[in-house]
Every structure is written in structure tokens, then in C-alpha cells.
């Protein structure tokens, strides 16, 4: 059950960050990514889990956080806008 609670907590945090990125300045999106990276570096050196699991979590987590940030910056929406102009 603790894995499910962790998944729900992660989904809640991502949803909150998604909403905050709409209203806060655009540079705010870098802060959660940096904080997550520092947290994962701490976990890599202190917890006794497999390195593959930790690196997978790091890569997937950073991809999600940076994807939200880049979408809020408008970078992810430029390609469809170009297609609609043509």
C-alpha cells in the first residue's frame, strides 16, 4: 500500500506544479527540477536500493518535471501552431 500512496503523492505534486506553472513566473519551473535532482542525488548515496531503479526514477522524474516546464514556456506548442499556419 505504501507504493500506491507514493504514486498518489507524486501525481498530486505533479498536478500542483502543473497549475502553479500557469500562474507563476516562467523561471519558477526550474526550481522543482533542481530540487528533484538534489533529492535524487541524496537518495542515490544514502538508500540501499539498486542503482538501476534509482537512475530510472531520476530520468523519468526529470522528464516529467521538465516536460511540464517546457510546455508552460510554450516550447511544446510551437510545432502544431506552425502546422496550422501552413
Short mmCIF file of N, CA, C and O in Angstrom, two decimals:
data_model
loop_
_atom_site.label_atom_id
_atom_site.label_comp_id
_atom_site.label_asym_id
_atom_site.label_seq_id
_atom_site.Cartn_x
_atom_site.Cartn_y
_atom_site.Cartn_z
N UNK A 1 0.81 -1.19 0.00
CA UNK A 1 0.00 0.00 0.00
C UNK A 1 0.86 1.26 0.00
O UNK A 1 0.44 2.29 -0.47
N UNK A 2 2.07 1.18 0.53
CA UNK A 2 2.91 2.37 0.58
C UNK A 2 3.36 2.79 -0.82
O UNK A 2 3.56 3.98 -1.06
N UNK A 3 3.50 1.84 -1.74
CA UNK A 3 3.84 2.20 -3.12
C UNK A 3 2.70 2.96 -3.77
O UNK A 3 2.93 3.91 -4.51
N UNK A 4 1.48 2.56 -3.48
CA UNK A 4 0.32 3.26 -4.02
C UNK A 4 0.22 4.67 -3.45
O UNK A 4 -0.08 5.61 -4.19
N UNK A 5 0.49 4.81 -2.16
CA UNK A 5 0.47 6.14 -1.55
C UNK A 5 1.56 7.02 -2.16
O UNK A 5 1.33 8.21 -2.40
N UNK A 6 2.71 6.45 -2.43
CA UNK A 6 3.79 7.20 -3.05
C UNK A 6 3.42 7.65 -4.46
O UNK A 6 3.73 8.77 -4.87
N UNK A 7 2.75 6.77 -5.20
CA UNK A 7 2.31 7.12 -6.55
C UNK A 7 1.27 8.24 -6.51
O UNK A 7 1.35 9.20 -7.29
N UNK A 8 0.32 8.15 -5.58
CA UNK A 8 -0.68 9.21 -5.45
C UNK A 8 -0.04 10.53 -5.04
O UNK A 8 -0.42 11.59 -5.54
N UNK A 9 0.92 10.47 -4.15
CA UNK A 9 1.62 11.68 -3.71
C UNK A 9 2.36 12.31 -4.89
O UNK A 9 2.33 13.53 -5.06
N UNK A 10 3.02 11.50 -5.69
CA UNK A 10 3.73 12.01 -6.86
C UNK A 10 2.78 12.64 -7.86
O UNK A 10 3.07 13.71 -8.43
N UNK A 11 1.63 12.01 -8.09
CA UNK A 11 0.65 12.56 -9.01
C UNK A 11 0.10 13.89 -8.50
O UNK A 11 -0.12 14.82 -9.29
N UNK A 12 -0.11 13.99 -7.21
CA UNK A 12 -0.59 15.23 -6.62
C UNK A 12 0.43 16.35 -6.77
O UNK A 12 0.08 17.48 -7.13
N UNK A 13 1.68 16.04 -6.54
CA UNK A 13 2.74 17.05 -6.67
C UNK A 13 2.85 17.52 -8.12
O UNK A 13 2.97 18.72 -8.39
N UNK A 14 2.79 16.59 -9.06
CA UNK A 14 2.86 16.97 -10.49
C UNK A 14 1.67 17.84 -10.87
O UNK A 14 1.81 18.82 -11.59
N UNK A 15 0.48 17.51 -10.37
CA UNK A 15 -0.71 18.32 -10.68
C UNK A 15 -0.57 19.73 -10.11
O UNK A 15 -0.91 20.71 -10.79
N UNK A 16 -0.06 19.84 -8.90
CA UNK A 16 0.13 21.16 -8.28
C UNK A 16 1.15 21.97 -9.07
O UNK A 16 0.95 23.16 -9.34
N UNK A 17 2.25 21.34 -9.47
CA UNK A 17 3.26 22.04 -10.26
C UNK A 17 2.71 22.48 -11.61
O UNK A 17 3.03 23.56 -12.10
N UNK A 18 1.87 21.66 -12.20
CA UNK A 18 1.27 22.00 -13.49
C UNK A 18 0.41 23.26 -13.37
O UNK A 18 0.47 24.16 -14.20
N UNK A 19 -0.38 23.34 -12.30
CA UNK A 19 -1.24 24.51 -12.09
C UNK A 19 -0.40 25.73 -11.74
O UNK A 19 -0.64 26.83 -12.26
N UNK A 20 0.61 25.57 -10.89
CA UNK A 20 1.44 26.70 -10.49
C UNK A 20 2.23 27.28 -11.66
O UNK A 20 2.45 28.49 -11.73
N UNK A 21 2.63 26.43 -12.59
CA UNK A 21 3.37 26.92 -13.76
C UNK A 21 2.54 27.85 -14.63
O UNK A 21 3.08 28.66 -15.37
N UNK A 22 1.24 27.75 -14.54
CA UNK A 22 0.36 28.63 -15.32
C UNK A 22 0.31 30.04 -14.73
O UNK A 22 0.07 31.00 -15.45
N UNK A 23 0.52 30.18 -13.42
CA UNK A 23 0.31 31.46 -12.75
C UNK A 23 1.59 32.13 -12.26
O UNK A 23 1.62 33.34 -12.09
N UNK A 24 2.63 31.36 -12.02
CA UNK A 24 3.88 31.93 -11.52
C UNK A 24 4.79 32.31 -12.68
O UNK A 24 4.57 31.88 -13.81
N UNK A 25 5.84 33.07 -12.40
CA UNK A 25 6.78 33.42 -13.49
C UNK A 25 7.39 32.17 -14.11
O UNK A 25 7.49 31.11 -13.47
N UNK A 26 7.83 32.29 -15.35
CA UNK A 26 8.31 31.13 -16.10
C UNK A 26 9.58 30.52 -15.52
O UNK A 26 9.80 29.33 -15.66
N UNK A 27 10.41 31.29 -14.85
CA UNK A 27 11.64 30.74 -14.27
C UNK A 27 11.35 29.82 -13.09
O UNK A 27 12.19 29.04 -12.70
N UNK A 28 10.15 29.88 -12.54
CA UNK A 28 9.78 29.03 -11.40
C UNK A 28 9.86 27.55 -11.75
O UNK A 28 10.16 26.72 -10.90
N UNK A 29 9.65 27.21 -13.01
CA UNK A 29 9.65 25.81 -13.43
C UNK A 29 10.99 25.12 -13.26
O UNK A 29 11.06 23.90 -13.18
N UNK A 30 12.07 25.89 -13.19
CA UNK A 30 13.39 25.29 -12.99
C UNK A 30 13.60 24.84 -11.55
O UNK A 30 14.36 23.90 -11.31
N UNK A 31 12.95 25.46 -10.61
CA UNK A 31 13.16 25.16 -9.19
C UNK A 31 12.77 23.73 -8.83
O UNK A 31 13.55 23.03 -8.20
N UNK A 32 11.57 23.22 -9.21
CA UNK A 32 11.25 21.83 -8.87
C UNK A 32 12.20 20.82 -9.51
O UNK A 32 12.53 19.81 -8.89
N UNK A 33 12.64 21.08 -10.72
CA UNK A 33 13.58 20.17 -11.38
C UNK A 33 14.91 20.09 -10.65
O UNK A 33 15.48 19.01 -10.46
N UNK A 34 15.41 21.24 -10.22
CA UNK A 34 16.67 21.28 -9.47
C UNK A 34 16.51 20.62 -8.11
O UNK A 34 17.37 19.85 -7.67
N UNK A 35 15.40 20.90 -7.44
CA UNK A 35 15.15 20.29 -6.12
C UNK A 35 15.03 18.77 -6.25
O UNK A 35 15.57 18.03 -5.41
N UNK A 36 14.35 18.28 -7.29
CA UNK A 36 14.22 16.85 -7.50
C UNK A 36 15.58 16.21 -7.78
O UNK A 36 15.88 15.13 -7.27
N UNK A 37 16.40 16.88 -8.57
CA UNK A 37 17.73 16.36 -8.86
C UNK A 37 18.56 16.24 -7.59
O UNK A 37 19.21 15.22 -7.34
N UNK A 38 18.53 17.26 -6.74
CA UNK A 38 19.27 17.22 -5.48
C UNK A 38 18.75 16.12 -4.56
O UNK A 38 19.54 15.42 -3.91
N UNK A 39 17.44 15.96 -4.50
CA UNK A 39 16.85 14.90 -3.69
C UNK A 39 17.28 13.53 -4.18
O UNK A 39 17.64 12.65 -3.38
N UNK A 40 17.28 13.33 -5.49
CA UNK A 40 17.67 12.03 -6.04
C UNK A 40 19.16 11.75 -5.82
O UNK A 40 19.54 10.61 -5.57
N UNK A 41 20.00 12.75 -5.91
CA UNK A 41 21.42 12.56 -5.62
C UNK A 41 21.60 12.13 -4.17
O UNK A 41 22.37 11.21 -3.86
N UNK A 42 20.86 12.76 -3.27
CA UNK A 42 20.90 12.38 -1.85
C UNK A 42 20.44 10.93 -1.67
O UNK A 42 21.08 10.15 -0.95
N UNK A 43 19.35 10.56 -2.33
CA UNK A 43 18.82 9.20 -2.20
C UNK A 43 19.79 8.17 -2.79
O UNK A 43 19.97 7.09 -2.24
N UNK A 44 20.43 8.50 -3.91
CA UNK A 44 21.37 7.58 -4.54
C UNK A 44 22.51 7.23 -3.59
O UNK A 44 22.96 6.08 -3.51
N UNK A 45 22.98 8.21 -2.82
CA UNK A 45 24.11 7.96 -1.94
C UNK A 45 23.73 7.44 -0.56
O UNK A 45 24.59 6.96 0.17
N UNK A 46 22.45 7.51 -0.17
CA UNK A 46 22.09 7.10 1.18
C UNK A 46 21.23 5.84 1.26
O UNK A 46 21.28 5.13 2.25
N UNK A 47 20.42 5.54 0.26
CA UNK A 47 19.50 4.40 0.33
C UNK A 47 20.14 3.15 -0.27
O UNK A 47 20.98 3.22 -1.15
N UNK A 48 19.70 2.00 0.22
CA UNK A 48 20.20 0.72 -0.27
C UNK A 48 19.20 0.09 -1.23
O UNK A 48 18.48 -0.84 -0.88
N UNK A 49 19.12 0.62 -2.42
CA UNK A 49 18.30 0.06 -3.49
C UNK A 49 19.21 -0.12 -4.70
O UNK A 49 20.35 0.34 -4.70
N UNK A 50 18.68 -0.76 -5.72
CA UNK A 50 19.51 -0.96 -6.90
C UNK A 50 19.72 0.38 -7.62
O UNK A 50 18.84 1.24 -7.64
N UNK A 51 20.89 0.53 -8.17
CA UNK A 51 21.24 1.76 -8.86
C UNK A 51 20.37 1.96 -10.10
O UNK A 51 20.00 3.09 -10.42
N UNK A 52 19.99 0.89 -10.76
CA UNK A 52 19.15 0.98 -11.95
C UNK A 52 17.78 1.57 -11.60
O UNK A 52 17.26 2.42 -12.32
N UNK A 53 17.21 1.15 -10.48
CA UNK A 53 15.93 1.69 -10.04
C UNK A 53 16.03 3.18 -9.76
O UNK A 53 15.16 3.95 -10.17
N UNK A 54 17.07 3.57 -9.08
CA UNK A 54 17.25 4.99 -8.74
C UNK A 54 17.47 5.84 -9.99
O UNK A 54 16.88 6.92 -10.11
N UNK A 55 18.26 5.36 -10.92
CA UNK A 55 18.51 6.13 -12.14
C UNK A 55 17.26 6.21 -13.02
O UNK A 55 17.01 7.25 -13.63
N UNK A 56 16.48 5.14 -13.06
CA UNK A 56 15.23 5.17 -13.80
C UNK A 56 14.28 6.20 -13.22
O UNK A 56 13.68 6.99 -13.95
N UNK A 57 14.16 6.22 -11.91
CA UNK A 57 13.31 7.20 -11.23
C UNK A 57 13.80 8.61 -11.50
O UNK A 57 13.01 9.53 -11.75
N UNK A 58 15.10 8.81 -11.48
CA UNK A 58 15.67 10.12 -11.75
C UNK A 58 15.36 10.59 -13.16
O UNK A 58 14.90 11.71 -13.38
N UNK A 59 15.55 9.73 -14.14
CA UNK A 59 15.32 10.11 -15.54
C UNK A 59 13.84 10.36 -15.81
O UNK A 59 13.47 11.37 -16.43
N UNK A 60 12.98 9.49 -15.33
CA UNK A 60 11.54 9.67 -15.56
C UNK A 60 11.03 10.90 -14.83
O UNK A 60 10.26 11.70 -15.40
N UNK A 61 11.46 11.10 -13.60
CA UNK A 61 11.02 12.27 -12.83
C UNK A 61 11.46 13.58 -13.47
O UNK A 61 10.67 14.52 -13.59
N UNK A 62 12.70 13.64 -13.89
CA UNK A 62 13.19 14.85 -14.55
C UNK A 62 12.47 15.08 -15.87
O UNK A 62 12.18 16.22 -16.23
N UNK A 63 12.18 14.02 -16.61
CA UNK A 63 11.47 14.17 -17.88
C UNK A 63 10.07 14.75 -17.66
O UNK A 63 9.63 15.62 -18.41
N UNK A 64 9.39 14.28 -16.62
CA UNK A 64 8.05 14.79 -16.33
C UNK A 64 8.11 16.25 -15.90
O UNK A 64 7.37 17.09 -16.42
N UNK A 65 9.01 16.58 -14.96
CA UNK A 65 9.11 17.95 -14.48
C UNK A 65 9.53 18.92 -15.59
O UNK A 65 8.96 20.00 -15.73
N UNK A 66 10.51 18.53 -16.38
CA UNK A 66 10.95 19.40 -17.46
C UNK A 66 9.92 19.48 -18.58
O UNK A 66 9.80 20.52 -19.22
N UNK A 67 9.17 18.43 -18.81
CA UNK A 67 8.10 18.47 -19.80
C UNK A 67 7.01 19.45 -19.42
O UNK A 67 6.52 20.21 -20.26
N UNK A 68 6.64 19.47 -18.15
CA UNK A 68 5.65 20.43 -17.67
C UNK A 68 6.18 21.85 -17.84
O UNK A 68 5.47 22.75 -18.29
N UNK A 69 7.44 22.05 -17.48
CA UNK A 69 8.04 23.38 -17.57
C UNK A 69 8.13 23.85 -19.02
O UNK A 69 7.79 24.99 -19.34
N UNK A 70 8.57 22.98 -19.91
CA UNK A 70 8.71 23.37 -21.31
C UNK A 70 7.35 23.64 -21.95
O UNK A 70 7.22 24.53 -22.80
N UNK A 71 6.34 22.89 -21.55
CA UNK A 71 5.00 23.16 -22.07
C UNK A 71 4.49 24.51 -21.58
O UNK A 71 3.87 25.26 -22.33
N UNK A 72 4.77 24.83 -20.32
CA UNK A 72 4.36 26.13 -19.78
C UNK A 72 5.09 27.27 -20.48
O UNK A 72 4.55 28.36 -20.63
N UNK A 73 6.32 27.03 -20.91
CA UNK A 73 7.06 28.05 -21.64
C UNK A 73 6.55 28.22 -23.07
O UNK A 73 6.86 29.19 -23.73
N UNK A 74 5.79 27.26 -23.54
CA UNK A 74 5.25 27.33 -24.89
C UNK A 74 6.10 26.64 -25.92
O UNK A 74 5.80 26.68 -27.11
N UNK A 75 7.16 25.98 -25.50
CA UNK A 75 8.05 25.32 -26.45
C UNK A 75 7.38 24.09 -27.05
O UNK A 75 7.53 23.81 -28.23
N UNK A 76 6.60 23.39 -26.28
CA UNK A 76 5.95 22.19 -26.77
C UNK A 76 4.78 22.47 -27.71
O UNK A 76 4.30 21.60 -28.39
N UNK A 77 4.31 23.70 -27.76
CA UNK A 77 3.14 24.04 -28.58
C UNK A 77 3.50 24.73 -29.89
O UNK A 77 2.64 25.12 -30.63
N UNK A 78 4.75 24.92 -30.19
CA UNK A 78 5.13 25.65 -31.40
C UNK A 78 4.92 24.83 -32.67
O UNK A 78 4.53 25.37 -33.68
N UNK A 79 5.18 23.54 -32.63
CA UNK A 79 5.05 22.73 -33.84
C UNK A 79 3.61 22.67 -34.35
O UNK A 79 3.38 22.87 -35.53
N UNK A 80 2.61 22.42 -33.50
CA UNK A 80 1.24 22.43 -34.02
C UNK A 80 0.83 23.81 -34.54
O UNK A 80 0.06 23.91 -35.50
N UNK A 81 1.33 24.87 -33.95
CA UNK A 81 0.98 26.20 -34.43
C UNK A 81 1.54 26.43 -35.82
O UNK A 81 0.89 27.06 -36.67
N UNK A 82 2.74 25.94 -36.09
CA UNK A 82 3.33 26.08 -37.42
C UNK A 82 2.55 25.28 -38.45
O UNK A 82 2.35 25.72 -39.57
N UNK A 83 2.08 24.10 -38.06
CA UNK A 83 1.32 23.27 -39.00
C UNK A 83 -0.01 23.94 -39.33
O UNK A 83 -0.47 23.88 -40.47
N UNK A 84 -0.64 24.57 -38.36
CA UNK A 84 -1.94 25.20 -38.62
C UNK A 84 -1.78 26.43 -39.51
O UNK A 84 -2.70 26.79 -40.23
N UNK A 85 -0.64 27.11 -39.47
CA UNK A 85 -0.41 28.27 -40.34
C UNK A 85 -0.25 27.85 -41.79
O UNK A 85 -0.64 28.57 -42.69
N UNK A 86 0.34 26.69 -42.00
CA UNK A 86 0.56 26.21 -43.38
C UNK A 86 -0.75 25.79 -43.98
O UNK A 86 -1.13 25.96 -45.05
#
